[in-house]
Coordinates of C-alpha atoms in Angstrom, one line a residue:
Chain A
M1028 CA 26.3 -0.3 3.2
P1029 CA 28.3 1.8 5.6
N1030 CA 26.9 3.3 8.9
L1031 CA 23.9 5.8 7.9
W1032 CA 23.7 9.1 9.8
I1033 CA 21.9 11.9 9.8
T1034 CA 21.7 15.3 11.0
I1035 CA 18.6 17.7 11.6
P1036 CA 18.6 21.0 13.1
D1037 CA 17.1 21.8 16.7
S1038 CA 14.9 24.1 14.9
S1039 CA 13.1 21.1 13.1
L1040 CA 9.9 22.1 14.8
S1041 CA 9.6 25.5 14.0
D1042 CA 6.7 25.1 11.5
E1043 CA 4.5 23.5 14.1
Q1044 CA 2.1 24.9 16.1
T1045 CA 0.9 22.7 18.9
K1046 CA 2.7 20.0 20.8
R1047 CA 0.9 17.3 19.5
D1048 CA 1.7 18.3 15.7
K1049 CA 5.1 18.6 17.0
S1050 CA 5.1 14.9 18.3
I1051 CA 3.7 13.5 15.2
K1052 CA 6.6 15.2 13.2
I1053 CA 9.2 13.7 15.5
A1054 CA 7.5 10.5 15.2
Q1055 CA 8.0 10.7 11.2
F1056 CA 11.4 11.1 11.7
A1057 CA 11.8 8.6 13.7
R1058 CA 9.8 6.0 11.5
A1059 CA 12.1 7.1 8.6
C1060 CA 15.3 6.8 10.5
S1061 CA 14.3 3.2 11.5
I1062 CA 12.8 2.3 7.9
F1063 CA 16.5 3.0 6.6
R1064 CA 18.2 1.8 9.2
T1065 CA 19.5 5.1 10.5
K1066 CA 22.6 4.7 13.2
R1067 CA 22.9 7.9 14.6
V1068 CA 20.6 10.9 14.6
Y1069 CA 22.7 14.5 15.3
I1070 CA 20.9 17.3 16.1
Y1071 CA 22.7 20.4 15.6
H1072 CA 22.0 24.2 16.8
D1073 CA 20.4 26.2 14.0
A1074 CA 21.4 29.9 14.9
L1075 CA 19.0 31.5 12.4
S1076 CA 15.8 30.2 13.2
Q1077 CA 13.4 31.1 16.1
F1078 CA 12.0 28.2 17.7
E1079 CA 10.4 27.3 21.0
K1080 CA 12.9 26.8 23.7
D1081 CA 11.0 23.5 24.6
D1082 CA 11.6 22.1 21.2
L1083 CA 15.0 20.5 21.3
D1084 CA 13.8 18.5 24.6
L1085 CA 10.5 17.4 22.9
L1086 CA 12.8 16.2 19.9
K1087 CA 15.6 14.2 21.7
T1088 CA 12.9 13.0 24.1
I1089 CA 10.3 11.7 22.0
L1090 CA 13.3 10.4 19.3
R1091 CA 15.1 8.3 22.3
Y1092 CA 11.5 7.2 23.7
L1093 CA 10.5 5.8 19.9
D1094 CA 13.8 3.7 19.7
T1095 CA 13.3 2.1 22.9
P1096 CA 11.7 -1.1 23.4
Q1097 CA 8.2 -0.9 25.0
Y1098 CA 9.5 -3.1 28.1
L1099 CA 12.0 -0.6 28.9
R1100 CA 10.0 2.7 28.9
K1101 CA 8.6 2.9 32.0
I1102 CA 11.9 2.5 33.8
L1103 CA 14.0 5.2 31.4
F1104 CA 11.2 7.5 31.0
P1105 CA 9.2 8.4 34.0
M1106 CA 6.3 10.5 33.6
M1107 CA 7.7 13.6 31.4
H1108 CA 5.4 16.4 29.9
Q1109 CA 7.3 15.7 26.7
L1110 CA 5.6 12.4 26.3
Q1111 CA 2.1 13.6 26.6
Y1112 CA 1.2 12.3 23.3
A1113 CA 3.4 9.2 22.8
G1114 CA 0.3 6.8 22.9
I1115 CA -1.0 8.6 19.6
L1116 CA 2.4 8.0 17.7
H1117 CA 3.1 5.1 15.1
P1118 CA 5.5 2.6 16.8
I1119 CA 8.5 1.4 15.0
K1120 CA 8.7 -1.9 15.3
A1121 CA 12.4 -2.6 14.8
P1122 CA 14.3 -5.9 15.6
H1123 CA 15.6 -4.6 19.0
H1124 CA 11.6 -3.7 20.0
R1125 CA 10.9 -7.4 21.4
V1126 CA 7.9 -8.2 22.6
L1127 CA 8.0 -9.8 26.3
E1128 CA 8.9 -13.5 25.9
D1129 CA 8.6 -16.4 27.7
I1130 CA 11.8 -16.8 29.7
K1131 CA 12.3 -20.5 29.3
K1132 CA 12.8 -19.5 25.7
A1133 CA 16.1 -17.7 26.1
K1134 CA 19.0 -19.0 25.2
A1135 CA 22.7 -18.4 25.0
G1136 CA 23.5 -16.0 22.1
D1137 CA 20.4 -14.0 22.3
V1138 CA 20.9 -10.2 22.0
R1139 CA 18.7 -7.7 23.8
T1140 CA 18.5 -4.3 24.4
G1141 CA 18.4 -4.1 28.5
V1142 CA 18.9 -1.6 31.4
I1143 CA 21.6 -2.4 34.0
V1144 CA 20.0 -2.3 37.7
K1145 CA 21.6 -2.8 41.0
V1146 CA 19.7 -4.8 43.6
K1147 CA 21.4 -5.8 47.0
G1148 CA 24.9 -4.9 45.5
Q1149 CA 24.4 -7.4 42.7
L1150 CA 24.0 -6.1 38.9
F1151 CA 21.4 -7.3 36.8
V1152 CA 19.6 -6.3 33.5
E1153 CA 16.1 -5.9 32.9
V1154 CA 15.6 -7.3 29.2
G1155 CA 11.8 -7.9 29.0
L1156 CA 11.6 -11.5 30.0
G1157 CA 9.8 -11.2 32.8
S1158 CA 12.8 -11.6 35.5
L1159 CA 15.8 -9.8 35.7
V1160 CA 19.2 -11.5 34.4
P1161 CA 22.4 -11.5 36.4
F1162 CA 24.9 -9.1 34.6
A1163 CA 28.7 -9.7 34.4
G1164 CA 29.8 -6.6 33.8
E1165 CA 30.3 -2.9 36.1
G1166 CA 29.8 0.6 35.8
L1167 CA 26.6 0.7 33.8
E1168 CA 24.0 1.1 36.4
G1169 CA 20.9 2.7 35.0
K1170 CA 22.4 2.9 31.6
R1171 CA 20.7 1.5 28.5
V1172 CA 23.1 -1.2 27.2
N1173 CA 22.6 -3.8 24.5
V1174 CA 23.4 -7.3 26.3
K1175 CA 24.3 -10.8 25.2
L1176 CA 22.9 -14.1 26.9
T1177 CA 26.0 -16.4 27.6
S1178 CA 23.9 -19.3 28.9
S1179 CA 20.4 -20.5 28.3
Y1180 CA 17.4 -20.7 30.8
P1181 CA 17.3 -21.6 33.6
N1182 CA 20.9 -20.6 34.3
L1183 CA 20.6 -17.0 32.6
K1184 CA 23.4 -15.0 32.5
A1185 CA 24.3 -11.6 30.2
I1186 CA 27.4 -9.5 29.2
Q1187 CA 27.8 -6.5 27.1
A1188 CA 27.1 -7.2 23.4
T1189 CA 29.8 -6.2 20.8
D1190 CA 28.9 -5.0 17.5
E1191 CA 29.7 -8.2 15.8
D1192 CA 27.1 -9.7 18.6
I1193 CA 24.1 -7.7 16.5
L1194 CA 23.4 -8.8 13.1
D1195 CA 19.9 -7.1 12.7
Y1196 CA 19.3 -3.2 12.9
W1197 CA 19.2 -2.2 16.4
G1198 CA 18.0 1.4 16.2
Y1199 CA 19.7 4.8 16.6
E1200 CA 21.4 6.9 19.1
V1201 CA 20.6 10.7 19.3
K1202 CA 23.5 13.3 19.9
E1203 CA 23.5 16.8 20.3
V1204 CA 26.0 19.0 18.5
P1205 CA 26.6 22.9 18.7
S1206 CA 27.6 23.8 15.6
L1207 CA 26.9 22.0 12.0
S1208 CA 30.2 23.1 10.5
K1209 CA 32.1 21.7 13.4
L1210 CA 30.4 18.5 13.0
L1211 CA 31.0 18.3 9.3
A1212 CA 34.9 19.2 9.9
S1213 CA 35.1 16.1 12.9
V1214 CA 33.5 13.1 11.2
E1215 CA 36.2 10.7 9.8
K1216 CA 35.9 8.2 6.8
T1217 CA 32.5 9.7 6.1
A1218 CA 31.0 10.7 3.1
I1219 CA 28.9 13.8 3.6
I1220 CA 25.8 14.3 1.5
I1221 CA 24.4 17.9 1.8
T1222 CA 20.7 18.1 0.9
S1223 CA 19.8 21.3 -0.8
R1224 CA 17.4 22.9 -3.3
K1225 CA 20.4 24.3 -5.1
G1226 CA 22.4 21.2 -5.4
R1227 CA 22.8 19.0 -8.3
Y1228 CA 20.4 16.5 -9.2
F1229 CA 21.3 13.0 -7.1
K1230 CA 21.0 11.1 -10.6
N1231 CA 24.3 13.0 -11.7
I1232 CA 26.3 12.2 -8.6
E1233 CA 24.9 8.6 -8.1
T1234 CA 27.6 6.7 -9.6
G1235 CA 30.6 8.5 -7.8
L1236 CA 28.9 8.6 -4.5
A1237 CA 28.1 4.7 -4.8
E1238 CA 31.7 4.3 -5.8
H1239 CA 33.1 6.5 -2.9
T1240 CA 31.0 5.0 -0.2
K1241 CA 32.5 1.8 -0.7
N1242 CA 35.9 3.1 1.0
V1243 CA 33.9 5.1 3.8
Q1244 CA 32.5 3.7 7.1
N1245 CA 29.8 6.3 7.6
I1246 CA 27.5 8.4 5.6
L1247 CA 26.2 11.5 6.8
V1248 CA 23.1 13.3 5.5
V1249 CA 22.7 16.8 6.3
F1250 CA 18.9 18.2 6.2
G1251 CA 18.5 22.2 6.6
A1252 CA 15.9 23.6 8.5
P1253 CA 12.0 24.3 7.7
K1254 CA 13.0 28.2 7.3
H1255 CA 16.7 28.1 6.4
G1256 CA 18.6 25.8 4.0
V1257 CA 22.0 24.4 4.7
H1258 CA 24.2 27.1 2.8
E1259 CA 22.5 29.8 5.0
I1260 CA 23.1 28.0 7.9
L1261 CA 26.8 27.3 7.4
A1262 CA 27.2 30.9 6.1
K1263 CA 26.1 32.1 9.5
E1264 CA 28.7 29.9 11.0
G1265 CA 31.5 31.7 8.6
A1266 CA 31.5 28.3 7.0
S1267 CA 30.5 27.2 3.2
V1268 CA 29.3 24.2 1.3
R1269 CA 32.1 24.5 -0.8
P1270 CA 34.4 22.1 0.4
Y1271 CA 31.6 19.2 0.0
E1272 CA 31.3 17.3 -3.0
Y1273 CA 27.9 16.2 -2.6
V1274 CA 25.4 18.9 -2.7
V1275 CA 22.4 17.5 -3.9
N1276 CA 18.9 18.2 -4.9
M1277 CA 17.2 15.3 -4.0
F1278 CA 13.7 16.2 -5.6
P1279 CA 14.3 17.7 -9.1
N1280 CA 11.2 19.6 -10.5
Q1281 CA 9.4 19.5 -7.2
G1282 CA 5.8 20.3 -8.2
T1283 CA 4.8 22.4 -4.5
E1284 CA 6.6 25.4 -3.4
T1285 CA 8.5 23.4 -0.4
V1286 CA 9.3 20.1 0.8
R1287 CA 8.9 19.6 4.1
L1288 CA 11.5 18.2 6.0
E1289 CA 9.6 15.0 7.3
E1290 CA 9.4 14.6 3.8
A1291 CA 12.7 15.4 2.9
V1292 CA 14.2 13.1 5.3
L1293 CA 11.7 10.0 4.3
G1294 CA 12.4 10.8 0.6
T1295 CA 16.1 11.3 0.8
L1296 CA 16.5 8.1 2.8
A1297 CA 14.6 6.3 0.3
I1298 CA 16.4 7.3 -2.8
L1299 CA 19.5 6.6 -1.0
N1300 CA 18.9 3.1 0.2
S1301 CA 17.3 2.2 -3.0
T1302 CA 20.9 3.1 -4.9
L1303 CA 23.6 1.9 -2.3
Y1304 CA 22.0 -0.9 -0.3
S1305 CA 22.7 -4.1 -2.0
Chain B
M205 CA 8.5 12.2 -18.0
P206 CA 5.0 10.6 -18.7
N207 CA 2.2 11.4 -16.8
L208 CA 2.2 9.9 -13.3
W209 CA -0.5 8.2 -11.9
I210 CA -0.8 6.4 -8.7
T211 CA -3.4 4.0 -6.9
I212 CA -4.3 3.4 -3.5
P213 CA -7.1 1.1 -2.1
D214 CA -10.4 2.6 -0.5
S215 CA -9.1 0.7 2.8
S216 CA -6.2 3.0 2.9
L217 CA -7.4 4.6 6.2
S218 CA -8.3 1.5 7.6
D219 CA -5.0 1.5 9.8
E220 CA -6.1 4.7 11.5
Q221 CA -8.5 5.3 14.2
T222 CA -9.7 8.7 14.7
K223 CA -11.2 11.1 11.9
R224 CA -7.9 13.6 12.5
D225 CA -5.5 11.0 12.1
K226 CA -7.2 9.8 8.8
S227 CA -7.3 13.6 7.6
I228 CA -3.4 13.9 8.4
K229 CA -2.9 10.9 6.7
I230 CA -4.7 11.9 3.6
A231 CA -2.9 15.1 3.8
Q232 CA 0.1 13.0 3.7
F233 CA -1.0 11.4 0.2
A234 CA -2.2 14.7 -1.2
R235 CA 1.5 16.3 -0.6
A236 CA 3.3 13.3 -1.7
C237 CA 1.4 13.4 -5.3
S238 CA 1.8 17.2 -5.6
I239 CA 5.3 17.1 -4.7
F240 CA 6.2 14.6 -7.6
R241 CA 3.7 16.1 -9.9
T242 CA 1.1 12.9 -9.8
K243 CA -1.8 13.7 -12.3
R244 CA -4.2 11.2 -11.4
V245 CA -5.3 9.3 -8.2
Y246 CA -7.4 6.0 -8.5
I247 CA -8.9 4.7 -5.9
Y248 CA -9.8 1.2 -6.0
H249 CA -11.7 -1.3 -4.0
D250 CA -10.2 -3.5 -1.8
A251 CA -12.4 -6.7 -1.1
L252 CA -10.4 -7.9 1.6
S253 CA -9.9 -5.5 4.2
Q254 CA -12.6 -4.2 6.6
F255 CA -12.9 -0.4 7.1
E256 CA -15.5 2.3 8.1
K257 CA -18.3 3.1 5.7
D258 CA -17.3 6.8 5.4
D259 CA -13.2 6.6 4.7
L260 CA -13.5 6.4 1.2
D261 CA -15.7 9.9 1.0
L262 CA -13.3 11.4 3.6
L263 CA -10.5 10.4 1.4
K264 CA -12.1 11.6 -1.8
T265 CA -13.0 14.8 -0.3
I266 CA -10.0 15.8 1.4
L267 CA -7.7 14.8 -1.5
R268 CA -10.0 16.9 -3.9
Y269 CA -10.1 19.8 -1.2
L270 CA -6.1 20.2 -0.9
D271 CA -6.1 19.9 -4.4
T272 CA -8.4 23.1 -5.1
P273 CA -7.1 26.6 -5.2
Q274 CA -8.2 28.2 -1.9
Y275 CA -10.4 30.9 -3.6
L276 CA -12.5 28.1 -5.1
R277 CA -13.0 26.2 -1.7
K278 CA -16.1 27.7 -0.7
I279 CA -17.9 27.4 -3.8
L280 CA -16.9 23.7 -4.5
F281 CA -16.8 22.4 -0.7
P282 CA -20.0 23.8 1.4
M283 CA -19.7 23.0 4.8
M284 CA -18.9 19.1 5.1
H285 CA -18.3 16.9 8.2
Q286 CA -15.5 15.4 6.2
L287 CA -13.7 18.9 6.1
Q288 CA -13.8 19.1 10.0
Y289 CA -10.1 18.8 10.5
A290 CA -9.2 20.4 7.0
G291 CA -7.7 23.5 9.0
I292 CA -4.8 21.7 10.6
L293 CA -3.6 20.2 7.3
H294 CA -0.3 21.2 5.5
P295 CA -1.2 23.0 2.3
I296 CA 0.1 21.6 -0.9
K297 CA 1.1 25.4 -2.6
A298 CA 1.3 24.0 -6.1
P299 CA 1.7 26.4 -8.9
H300 CA -2.4 26.2 -9.5
H301 CA -2.7 27.3 -6.0
R302 CA -2.6 31.0 -7.0
V303 CA -3.2 33.9 -4.3
L304 CA -6.1 36.6 -4.8
E305 CA -4.2 38.7 -7.5
D306 CA -4.8 42.2 -8.3
I307 CA -7.3 41.9 -11.5
K308 CA -5.2 44.7 -13.2
K309 CA -2.3 42.5 -13.4
A310 CA -4.4 39.8 -15.1
K311 CA -3.3 39.4 -19.0
A312 CA -4.1 37.5 -22.1
G313 CA -2.2 33.8 -21.8
D314 CA -2.9 33.4 -18.1
V315 CA -4.1 30.2 -17.1
R316 CA -5.8 29.8 -13.9
T317 CA -8.3 27.1 -12.3
G318 CA -12.1 28.2 -12.0
V319 CA -15.6 27.6 -11.6
I320 CA -18.3 28.1 -14.0
V321 CA -21.1 30.4 -12.9
K322 CA -23.9 31.5 -14.5
V323 CA -25.8 35.0 -13.6
K324 CA -28.4 36.2 -15.3
G325 CA -28.2 33.9 -18.5
Q326 CA -24.5 34.5 -19.0
L327 CA -21.8 32.3 -18.1
F328 CA -18.9 33.6 -16.1
V329 CA -16.1 32.1 -14.3
E330 CA -14.7 32.5 -10.6
V331 CA -10.9 32.4 -10.9
G332 CA -9.9 34.4 -7.9
L333 CA -9.2 37.8 -8.9
G334 CA -12.1 39.3 -7.2
S335 CA -14.5 40.0 -10.0
L336 CA -16.2 37.3 -12.2
V337 CA -14.8 36.9 -15.4
P338 CA -16.8 36.3 -19.0
F339 CA -16.4 32.7 -20.1
A340 CA -16.7 31.7 -23.8
G341 CA -17.9 28.2 -23.6
E342 CA -21.1 26.3 -22.6
G343 CA -22.2 23.4 -20.6
L344 CA -19.9 23.5 -17.7
E345 CA -21.9 25.6 -15.0
G346 CA -20.9 24.6 -11.3
K347 CA -17.6 22.4 -12.6
R348 CA -14.2 23.2 -12.0
V349 CA -12.1 24.0 -14.9
N350 CA -8.8 25.5 -16.3
V351 CA -9.4 28.5 -18.0
K352 CA -6.8 30.8 -20.3
L353 CA -7.6 34.4 -20.4
T354 CA -7.9 35.6 -24.1
S355 CA -7.4 39.4 -23.4
S356 CA -6.2 41.6 -20.6
Y357 CA -7.5 43.9 -18.1
P358 CA -9.8 45.7 -18.2
N359 CA -11.5 43.7 -21.1
L360 CA -11.0 40.1 -19.6
K361 CA -12.4 37.1 -21.3
A362 CA -11.9 33.2 -20.7
I363 CA -12.1 30.0 -22.6
Q364 CA -11.5 26.7 -21.5
A365 CA -7.5 25.9 -21.5
T366 CA -6.1 23.1 -23.4
D367 CA -3.4 20.6 -22.3
E368 CA -1.0 22.7 -24.3
D369 CA -1.7 26.3 -22.2
I370 CA -1.0 24.5 -19.2
L371 CA 3.1 24.5 -18.6
D372 CA 3.1 24.2 -14.9
Y373 CA 2.2 21.2 -12.5
W374 CA -1.5 21.5 -12.4
G375 CA -2.8 19.1 -9.4
Y376 CA -4.2 15.8 -10.0
E377 CA -7.5 14.1 -10.5
V378 CA -9.3 11.7 -8.1
K379 CA -11.0 8.8 -9.7
E380 CA -12.9 5.9 -7.9
V381 CA -12.7 2.2 -9.4
P382 CA -14.2 -1.0 -8.5
S383 CA -11.4 -3.4 -9.4
L384 CA -8.0 -3.1 -9.3
S385 CA -7.2 -5.6 -12.0
K386 CA -9.8 -4.3 -14.3
L387 CA -7.9 -1.1 -13.8
L388 CA -4.6 -2.5 -14.8
A389 CA -6.3 -4.1 -17.9
S390 CA -8.1 -1.2 -19.0
V391 CA -5.1 1.1 -19.2
E392 CA -3.3 1.9 -22.6
K393 CA 0.4 3.0 -23.3
T394 CA 0.9 2.7 -19.4
A395 CA 4.0 1.5 -17.4
I396 CA 2.7 -0.2 -14.4
I397 CA 4.7 -0.6 -11.6
I398 CA 3.3 -2.9 -8.9
T399 CA 4.8 -2.2 -5.2
S400 CA 5.3 -5.3 -3.2
R401 CA 7.5 -6.1 -0.4
K402 CA 7.9 -9.7 -2.4
G403 CA 9.0 -7.6 -5.5
R404 CA 12.5 -7.4 -6.9
Y405 CA 14.7 -4.7 -6.1
F406 CA 14.1 -1.4 -7.9
K407 CA 18.0 -1.0 -8.9
N408 CA 17.6 -4.1 -10.9
I409 CA 14.4 -3.1 -13.1
E410 CA 15.8 0.2 -12.7
T411 CA 17.4 0.2 -16.2
G412 CA 14.5 -1.3 -18.1
L413 CA 12.1 0.5 -16.6
A414 CA 13.6 3.9 -17.6
E415 CA 13.9 2.6 -21.1
H416 CA 10.2 1.4 -21.4
T417 CA 9.0 4.7 -20.0
K418 CA 10.4 6.5 -23.1
N419 CA 7.7 4.9 -25.0
V420 CA 4.7 5.0 -22.9
Q421 CA 2.3 7.9 -22.0
N422 CA 1.4 7.2 -18.4
I423 CA 2.9 5.3 -15.6
L424 CA 0.6 3.8 -12.9
V425 CA 2.3 3.2 -9.4
V426 CA 0.2 0.4 -7.6
F427 CA 0.3 0.4 -3.8
G428 CA -1.4 -2.1 -1.4
A429 CA -3.6 -1.6 1.5
P430 CA -2.4 -1.3 5.1
K431 CA -3.5 -4.9 6.0
H432 CA -3.2 -6.5 2.5
G433 CA -0.5 -6.5 -0.4
V434 CA -1.5 -6.3 -4.1
H435 CA -0.9 -9.9 -4.3
E436 CA -3.7 -10.9 -2.3
I437 CA -5.8 -7.8 -3.6
L438 CA -5.4 -9.4 -6.9
A439 CA -5.8 -13.0 -5.9
K440 CA -9.3 -11.9 -4.4
E441 CA -10.3 -10.7 -7.6
G442 CA -9.3 -14.0 -9.3
A443 CA -6.2 -12.1 -11.1
S444 CA -2.5 -12.2 -10.5
V445 CA 0.9 -10.1 -10.5
R446 CA 2.3 -12.5 -12.9
P447 CA 1.3 -10.6 -16.1
Y448 CA 3.3 -7.4 -15.0
E449 CA 6.8 -6.9 -15.4
Y450 CA 7.7 -4.6 -12.6
V451 CA 6.7 -5.9 -9.4
V452 CA 9.3 -3.9 -7.2
N453 CA 10.0 -3.7 -3.6
M454 CA 11.0 -0.1 -3.3
F455 CA 12.7 -0.6 0.4
P456 CA 15.0 -3.2 0.3
N457 CA 16.5 -4.1 4.0
Q458 CA 13.7 -2.1 5.5
G459 CA 14.6 -1.9 9.5
T460 CA 11.1 -1.9 10.7
E461 CA 8.5 -4.6 10.5
T462 CA 6.6 -2.7 8.1
V463 CA 6.3 0.4 5.9
R464 CA 3.4 2.5 6.3
L465 CA 1.2 3.1 3.1
E466 CA 1.8 7.0 3.7
E467 CA 5.7 6.4 3.7
A468 CA 5.4 3.9 0.7
V469 CA 3.5 6.4 -1.5
L470 CA 6.2 9.5 -0.7
G471 CA 9.3 7.1 -0.7
T472 CA 8.2 5.3 -3.8
L473 CA 7.5 8.3 -5.7
A474 CA 10.9 10.2 -4.5
I475 CA 13.0 7.2 -6.1
L476 CA 11.0 6.9 -9.3
N477 CA 11.3 11.0 -9.9
S478 CA 14.9 10.9 -8.8
T479 CA 15.4 8.2 -11.4
L480 CA 13.0 9.1 -14.2
Y481 CA 12.8 12.9 -14.4
S482 CA 15.6 14.7 -16.6

């Protein structure tokens, strides 16, 4: 299956009133993304909706926080008001969320997520093994990186891991983009799926999509805002859904007036995963 | 599409700590059921899991409350501690959740959900029109019933509606059953789908299921408990999943350690709806 990317608007929280409820909704996004191995979450600007100024920061911060292994959270997320409700959110428990492990069991080839730190002029990486591990690399101080151990305990050493080293699902990255239409125009080798109540039923495009996705590197699933659909948001940017082959209603014959964004994300990714994963 | 039924355990809330979080989870069940037009929710007893004694009451009460039209809630749900957090839960907004309407617009053929009340020996039905409507029927005092108006304003009269009168999705009923294996043995003309991480991928049973469901009246989707799967729960009752054709893993290659029950319900129903609705 190609890399799964999604994009949601910066107005995603506009239908929640309290920071607590907003935090819970973000955790639902994070869980849905992780269950279905989403690699990238683009947050695009929705110029139509009104929402609180802090919502975007809250969205980015909690999405990134929940994707971060427990042992790196204190380093990467100093006391922040955005994380006031982090304690009540459901954890993700993805493969890169390693628990603190006995360093004696660390061996060459292990891949872990870490943060590069400099001590007395030397680079090390904090990877949740109780001690820092010498890092052979440069220029990444303070950054979160995936590393691979190149020797076993007690002579641990780490280098930056490549995509080929990582066999499991290893979390998502969060990127902010100013315009949805520009994002859609810029992605290459990517099947774009626009979710819309006005779209065709998924069943009717399923076979074509499955065939198409064999020849792409990425799938980008586009979600509208709580108060405005993708059609409207693109129209406001002077663009249109017309160039896109897959404008899809994932919830034919819905029994409720609306499908909420967090429900749409989970339901849509469940359907795509069931169809495209093999 | 046949009637959609689901069954979840009475231990569904065992992984939530507070009444607030339990209430939110129940609302997620209610929303998922309603989006996909679920007609019946069976709550079976899970003899394996430990959970709080009040959880079952909370589950039943909030599920029923959220399915009830606004204008009937005061009559059917007097002040109850189970509804402490009802105010923060996302509403369902299904077709039977009519808003208070101008009685002058009421006309013969309208179907509404009501409660039968007796005033001075006469039966009336409260249907959210501002005034009670004379009800031609008997023996249903205090009960929630679907009624059809048989004449227009100002000579309104109502009778009990039949299934044929109701064209829209009209909510779900909640039923409690003591044993999952007995429930599964008792349902007739019903395709039973057991969700399980140990099951076959949905894609592999999809075609057979779609064919099968053309000849049944109901589909019953079985969900396990937060801490025990359907295999274990049936085994504890001296039964097994073996007699059932559709034991299905709806989330192939999941990126997280677990899929939470509320996520499983929404995701599973989304996949079934996309496949079976036409």
